[in-house]
Coordinates of C-alpha atoms and ligand atoms in Angstrom, one line a residue:
M1 CA 156.3 165.7 255.7
I2 CA 157.0 164.8 252.4
N3 CA 160.9 165.4 251.4
V4 CA 161.1 166.0 248.0
C5 CA 163.9 167.5 246.1
V6 CA 164.1 168.7 242.1
N7 CA 166.8 167.1 240.2
G8 CA 167.5 169.7 237.4
Y9 CA 166.5 173.5 238.2
G10 CA 165.9 174.9 234.9
T11 CA 162.7 176.7 234.0
I12 CA 160.4 174.1 234.5
G13 CA 163.0 173.5 238.1
K14 CA 162.9 176.8 239.4
R15 CA 159.1 177.0 239.5
V16 CA 158.5 173.6 240.5
A17 CA 161.2 173.9 243.9
D18 CA 159.3 177.8 244.3
A19 CA 155.6 175.3 244.9
A20 CA 156.9 172.7 246.7
K21 CA 158.5 175.6 249.1
A22 CA 155.5 177.0 250.2
H23 CA 153.2 173.6 250.1
S24 CA 152.1 172.7 253.7
K25 CA 152.7 168.2 253.3
I26 CA 156.1 169.1 251.4
R27 CA 159.5 169.8 253.1
L28 CA 162.1 171.2 249.9
V29 CA 165.1 169.4 250.8
G30 CA 167.1 171.3 248.0
V31 CA 168.2 170.7 244.4
S32 CA 170.6 170.2 241.9
K33 CA 172.8 172.4 239.7
Y34 CA 174.9 171.5 237.7
S35 CA 176.6 174.4 236.2
A36 CA 178.2 177.4 238.9
D37 CA 175.9 179.9 237.1
A38 CA 173.4 183.3 238.3
D39 CA 170.6 180.6 238.5
A40 CA 172.9 178.8 241.4
S41 CA 173.4 182.4 243.0
I42 CA 170.0 183.1 243.0
A43 CA 168.9 179.8 244.4
R44 CA 170.8 181.0 247.6
M45 CA 170.0 183.5 248.6
Q46 CA 166.4 182.9 247.8
G47 CA 167.6 180.3 251.1
I48 CA 167.7 177.3 248.7
D49 CA 170.3 174.8 249.6
V50 CA 172.2 173.9 246.9
F51 CA 174.1 169.7 245.6
V52 CA 176.2 169.7 242.9
P53 CA 177.9 167.0 241.5
K54 CA 181.2 165.4 243.1
E55 CA 183.9 167.2 240.9
S56 CA 181.8 170.7 240.6
A57 CA 182.5 171.5 244.3
G58 CA 185.2 173.8 243.7
A59 CA 183.6 175.9 240.6
F60 CA 180.7 176.9 242.8
E61 CA 182.7 177.4 245.6
S62 CA 185.3 180.1 244.1
K63 CA 182.5 181.6 242.3
G64 CA 181.0 182.0 246.4
V65 CA 178.1 179.6 246.2
E66 CA 177.4 177.9 249.3
V67 CA 177.3 173.7 248.3
S68 CA 175.2 171.6 251.1
G69 CA 176.6 169.3 249.7
T70 CA 176.6 166.1 246.3
V71 CA 173.7 165.5 243.8
E72 CA 174.4 161.6 244.8
E73 CA 173.7 163.3 248.8
L74 CA 170.7 165.3 247.6
L75 CA 169.2 162.2 246.1
D76 CA 169.4 160.3 249.7
K77 CA 167.7 162.6 251.4
A78 CA 164.5 163.4 249.3
D79 CA 161.7 160.5 249.4
S80 CA 160.0 162.2 245.9
I81 CA 162.9 163.5 243.8
V82 CA 161.3 166.2 240.8
D83 CA 163.2 165.3 237.7
A84 CA 163.1 168.7 235.2
S85 CA 166.5 167.7 234.0
P86 CA 166.7 168.5 230.1
D87 CA 164.8 166.2 227.3
G88 CA 165.9 162.5 228.0
V89 CA 167.9 162.9 230.8
G90 CA 165.7 161.6 232.8
R91 CA 165.4 158.4 231.7
K92 CA 169.2 157.9 232.8
N93 CA 168.4 159.2 236.1
R94 CA 165.4 157.2 236.5
V95 CA 168.2 154.0 236.6
V96 CA 169.6 155.7 240.1
Y97 CA 166.6 156.2 241.6
E98 CA 165.6 152.4 241.1
E99 CA 168.7 151.6 242.6
K100 CA 168.2 154.3 245.8
G101 CA 164.9 152.9 246.2
K102 CA 163.3 156.4 245.7
K103 CA 160.0 157.9 244.4
A104 CA 160.3 159.9 240.9
V105 CA 158.2 162.7 238.7
F106 CA 159.3 163.3 235.4
Q107 CA 158.6 165.4 232.6
G108 CA 156.9 165.4 229.4
G109 CA 160.4 165.6 227.5
E110 CA 160.5 162.1 228.6
E111 CA 159.1 159.0 227.1
A112 CA 156.0 158.2 227.9
G113 CA 157.1 154.3 229.2
I114 CA 159.3 156.2 231.7
G115 CA 156.3 156.2 234.1
L116 CA 152.4 156.8 234.5
S117 CA 151.4 159.7 232.2
F118 CA 149.7 162.4 234.0
N119 CA 147.4 164.9 234.6
A120 CA 146.0 165.5 238.1
R121 CA 142.0 166.3 236.7
S122 CA 142.1 163.3 234.7
N123 CA 143.9 160.5 236.3
F124 CA 144.9 161.5 240.0
E125 CA 143.7 157.9 241.5
K126 CA 145.5 156.1 239.3
A127 CA 148.7 158.0 240.5
L128 CA 148.3 157.1 244.0
N129 CA 151.4 155.4 245.0
Q130 CA 153.4 155.2 242.1
N131 CA 156.2 155.1 242.1
F132 CA 157.5 156.9 238.8
I133 CA 155.3 159.5 237.1
R134 CA 155.6 161.3 234.1
V135 CA 153.5 165.0 233.9
V136 CA 152.9 165.5 230.4
S137 CA 154.4 168.5 228.4
C138 CA 152.2 171.8 227.9
N139 CA 150.4 171.4 225.6
T140 CA 149.4 168.3 226.6
T141 CA 148.7 169.1 230.1
G142 CA 146.4 172.1 228.3
Y143 CA 144.6 169.7 225.9
C144 CA 143.8 167.6 228.6
R145 CA 142.1 169.9 231.2
I146 CA 140.2 171.0 229.0
L147 CA 139.4 167.9 227.2
K148 CA 138.4 165.8 230.0
P149 CA 135.7 168.2 231.6
L150 CA 134.7 167.9 227.5
T151 CA 135.1 163.9 227.4
E152 CA 132.7 163.9 230.9
R153 CA 129.7 166.3 229.5
Y154 CA 129.9 165.2 225.5
K155 CA 130.9 162.8 223.3
I156 CA 133.4 163.3 220.9
K157 CA 133.7 161.6 217.7
H158 CA 136.9 162.9 216.4
V159 CA 139.4 165.9 218.2
F160 CA 141.7 167.4 215.2
A161 CA 144.5 169.6 216.7
S162 CA 146.7 171.8 215.5
L163 CA 149.6 174.1 217.3
I164 CA 151.9 176.7 217.1
R165 CA 154.0 176.1 219.4
R166 CA 157.1 178.7 221.1
G167 CA 160.7 178.4 219.2
A168 CA 162.0 179.0 222.5
D169 CA 161.5 179.6 226.2
L170 CA 162.5 183.3 227.2
N171 CA 165.6 182.2 228.6
D172 CA 166.8 179.4 226.1
A173 CA 170.3 179.7 223.8
K174 CA 168.5 177.0 222.0
G175 CA 165.2 177.2 219.8
S176 CA 163.8 177.6 216.5
Q177 CA 164.9 179.2 213.3
L178 CA 164.6 182.7 212.6
N179 CA 163.1 182.7 209.3
S180 CA 161.0 179.3 208.7
V181 CA 158.2 177.7 210.4
E182 CA 159.0 173.8 211.1
W183 CA 156.1 171.7 211.1
K184 CA 155.4 167.9 211.9
A185 CA 152.6 166.3 210.7
K186 CA 150.9 163.4 212.9
S187 CA 152.7 165.1 215.8
H188 CA 153.3 163.3 219.1
H189 CA 150.7 164.9 221.3
A190 CA 148.1 163.3 220.0
S191 CA 149.0 159.9 221.8
D192 CA 150.7 161.6 224.7
V193 CA 146.7 162.9 225.2
Q194 CA 145.7 159.6 224.4
S195 CA 148.2 158.1 226.9
V196 CA 146.2 160.2 229.8
I197 CA 142.5 160.1 228.6
D198 CA 140.3 158.3 226.0
V199 CA 139.2 160.3 222.8
P200 CA 140.1 159.5 219.4
M201 CA 142.6 162.8 218.3
S202 CA 145.6 163.4 215.6
S203 CA 147.8 166.1 215.4
I204 CA 150.1 168.5 213.9
A205 CA 152.5 171.1 215.0
F206 CA 153.8 174.1 213.2
K207 CA 156.9 175.8 215.2
V208 CA 157.9 179.3 215.2
P209 CA 160.3 181.9 216.3
H210 CA 158.6 183.3 219.4
T211 CA 158.9 183.0 223.2
H212 CA 155.8 183.5 225.0
S213 CA 153.5 180.5 224.9
H214 CA 152.1 178.1 222.3
I215 CA 148.6 178.7 220.5
N216 CA 146.4 175.4 220.4
S217 CA 143.2 175.2 217.9
M218 CA 141.3 172.6 218.3
F219 CA 138.4 171.4 215.7
I220 CA 136.1 169.2 217.6
E221 CA 133.8 167.4 216.2
F222 CA 130.8 165.6 218.8
D223 CA 128.7 163.0 218.5
G224 CA 125.6 164.5 218.8
E225 CA 125.0 167.9 221.5
K226 CA 127.4 169.8 220.9
P227 CA 128.3 172.8 223.7
G228 CA 127.6 176.6 222.7
K229 CA 129.5 179.6 223.7
D230 CA 127.4 179.8 226.9
D231 CA 127.8 176.1 228.1
I232 CA 132.1 176.7 227.5
Y233 CA 131.5 179.5 230.4
E234 CA 129.8 177.3 232.9
L235 CA 132.4 174.0 232.1
F236 CA 135.1 175.7 232.5
R237 CA 133.9 177.9 235.7
N238 CA 135.9 175.9 238.1
E239 CA 138.3 174.3 236.4
R240 CA 142.7 175.3 235.8
V241 CA 141.4 177.1 232.8
A242 CA 140.8 180.8 231.9
L243 CA 137.9 181.7 230.3
L244 CA 139.3 185.0 227.9
N245 CA 136.9 186.8 225.5
T246 CA 138.9 189.8 224.1
A247 CA 142.9 189.0 224.2
A248 CA 143.8 189.0 220.2
T249 CA 147.8 188.1 220.9
S250 CA 149.3 186.2 223.2
S251 CA 152.0 189.5 224.3
Q252 CA 148.3 190.5 225.5
I253 CA 147.8 187.8 227.9
V254 CA 152.0 188.4 229.0
E255 CA 151.7 191.9 229.6
A256 CA 148.6 191.3 231.9
A257 CA 150.8 188.6 234.3
R258 CA 153.7 191.8 234.1
D259 CA 150.8 194.2 235.3
L260 CA 149.3 192.1 237.6
G261 CA 152.7 191.5 239.5
L262 CA 153.2 187.4 238.9
K263 CA 156.3 185.9 239.0
R264 CA 158.1 185.2 236.3
Y265 CA 154.4 186.1 234.8
D266 CA 153.1 183.0 235.6
I267 CA 149.7 181.5 235.3
F268 CA 150.2 178.2 235.9
M269 CA 146.4 178.0 233.3
P270 CA 146.0 177.6 229.7
C271 CA 143.8 180.5 228.3
L272 CA 140.5 179.4 226.6
L273 CA 140.4 182.1 223.9
V274 CA 136.3 182.0 223.9
N275 CA 136.3 184.6 220.7
T276 CA 138.0 182.0 218.5
Y277 CA 134.5 179.7 219.2
M278 CA 133.1 179.3 216.2
A279 CA 130.1 176.3 215.3
N280 CA 128.9 174.7 212.2
G281 CA 127.3 171.3 212.0
N282 CA 128.0 168.8 214.6
S283 CA 131.4 170.7 214.8
V284 CA 133.2 173.4 217.3
F285 CA 136.7 175.0 216.5
L286 CA 138.2 176.3 219.9
S287 CA 141.7 178.1 220.2
F288 CA 143.1 177.9 223.3
A289 CA 146.8 179.5 225.4
V290 CA 149.5 178.0 227.1
P291 CA 151.7 179.2 228.9
Q292 CA 154.6 176.4 228.4
E293 CA 157.1 177.6 231.6
S294 CA 154.0 177.5 233.6
I295 CA 151.1 175.6 233.1
V296 CA 152.9 171.8 234.6
V297 CA 154.1 173.5 238.1
P298 CA 150.2 172.4 239.5
E299 CA 151.0 168.8 238.0
N300 CA 154.2 168.5 239.6
I301 CA 152.9 169.2 243.0
D302 CA 149.5 167.1 242.6
A303 CA 152.0 164.1 241.6
I304 CA 154.1 164.3 245.0
I305 CA 150.9 164.3 246.5
A306 CA 149.3 161.4 244.9
Q307 CA 152.4 159.4 244.5
N308 CA 153.1 160.1 248.5
S309 CA 149.1 159.2 248.9
A310 CA 148.9 162.3 250.9
M311 CA 145.9 163.6 249.7
S312 CA 142.3 163.3 247.4
R313 CA 142.9 164.7 244.2
E314 CA 140.3 167.7 245.3
E315 CA 142.5 168.6 248.1
S316 CA 145.4 168.0 246.5
M317 CA 144.2 170.2 243.8
R318 CA 142.4 173.0 245.8
T319 CA 145.7 173.4 248.2
T320 CA 147.6 173.5 245.3
D321 CA 145.8 176.3 243.0
K322 CA 145.6 178.1 246.5
L323 CA 149.4 178.3 247.6
L324 CA 149.6 179.2 243.5
G325 CA 147.0 181.4 243.9
I326 CA 145.0 180.0 240.7
P327 CA 142.6 181.4 241.2
D328 CA 142.4 184.7 241.7
I329 CA 144.7 184.8 238.3
K330 CA 141.4 183.1 236.6
E331 CA 139.3 185.7 238.3
K332 CA 141.0 188.6 237.1
L333 CA 142.2 187.1 233.3
E334 CA 138.8 186.6 233.2
K335 CA 138.0 189.7 234.4
A336 CA 139.9 192.1 231.9
F337 CA 139.8 190.2 228.7
S338 CA 136.1 189.8 229.3
Ligands
NAD401 P1 166.2 173.5 230.9 O1 167.1 173.3 229.9 O2 165.8 175.0 231.4 O3 166.7 172.8 232.5 C1 166.9 171.8 232.6 C2 168.0 171.8 233.8 O4 168.3 170.3 234.2 C3 169.1 172.3 233.6 O5 169.5 173.3 234.5 C4 170.6 171.7 233.3 O6 171.6 172.4 233.8 C5 170.0 170.2 234.4 N1 170.7 169.1 234.1 C6 171.6 169.3 233.4 N2 172.0 167.3 233.5 C7 171.7 166.9 234.2 C8 171.1 166.0 234.4 N3 171.9 164.5 234.3 N4 170.3 165.6 236.1 C9 169.0 166.5 236.0 N5 169.6 168.1 235.6 C10 170.7 168.1 235.3 O7 165.3 172.1 230.3 P2 163.4 172.9 230.6 O8 162.7 173.7 230.0 O9 163.2 173.4 232.6 O10 162.8 171.3 230.4 C11 162.4 170.2 231.2 C12 161.8 168.8 231.3 O11 160.4 170.3 231.6 C13 161.9 168.4 229.8 O12 161.9 167.5 229.6 C14 160.9 169.4 229.4 O13 160.1 168.8 227.9 C15 159.4 169.6 229.9 N6 159.3 170.7 229.9 C16 159.7 171.7 229.0 C17 158.7 173.2 229.1 C18 159.1 174.4 229.0 O14 158.1 175.0 228.4 N7 160.4 174.8 229.3 C19 157.5 172.6 229.2 C20 156.5 171.5 230.1 C21 157.5 170.3 230.2

């Protein structure tokens, strides 16, 4: 069994903790909490051991949250630490992990140099035995899951990517301005994808005031043959990607996840919006929606498995998919939006 802890129990951390708890090769030894809020109480209600900074134990106990020990003690218990702390904090935490000789999986809000940039479908083998892995961000994960199979079958000349980013997560008190669209030319997404796969790419990102999902569009120039719509269905049949042909809004996809009774509306996959497919000459235009809160959860689990060399890529991805219900979610969404 791999002893795993989650340091940073927020949007990403709570989802990874749930998945880790359900994995047959992983023992979740606990999570860290830095504020004595509802998340801490709910973690305890779910049987998760909560560890807190030494000086904060009193604040948690006075709120009736049972504390299992200090963050320091939690880190000592783990073979692998999933660091899901706020952007940039992982860099400071890494120093502590190094001192303790621990392996860690960081998130996409950290700079690429913190560890191997990882996407299970694209470079699982490179992550075997790696002490420090960085699961790339939600959008980059979406691009890797879609572009990797395309690069294996076709020759890509260039990808122009345009992102419409959600301004805040559902539980955020922070976020984008209410009455403004903000953009970043030459956004980091292209180089982030290139830290995982070799594909010529440029990107621009727009941030808009909504909470559910990022919408990405790609204008892909192929060198020679390009995929038709049927080829797209064939290529992604067995990938961690859902193919939706009749969705017309991001909220329809979220509503479907709610109606399917999925915990936290999590679908763990980019939704390739097949009805956006357009082709001209050697080029294809295609959009996809990214469920930003959940898409990186499978990669976090596969990263733990890879850095502990506990399974092959195929076995790890199959096991993770099964425990998260990904094949079933994919089938149902594809049927609903066929
Ligand atoms: P979040 O703000 O929801 O959660 C961060 C948690 O870390 C909070 O519970 C906070 O209390 C805790 N924390 C505070 N100080 C800490 C410390 N010193 N060490 C460890 N934890 C600490 O953030 P999030 O949205 O879950 O993002 C976490 C990481 O995942 C970031 O790198 C982010 O870029 C990345 N990410 C986020 C999303 C998303 O859509 N939310 C998607 C993909 C990747």
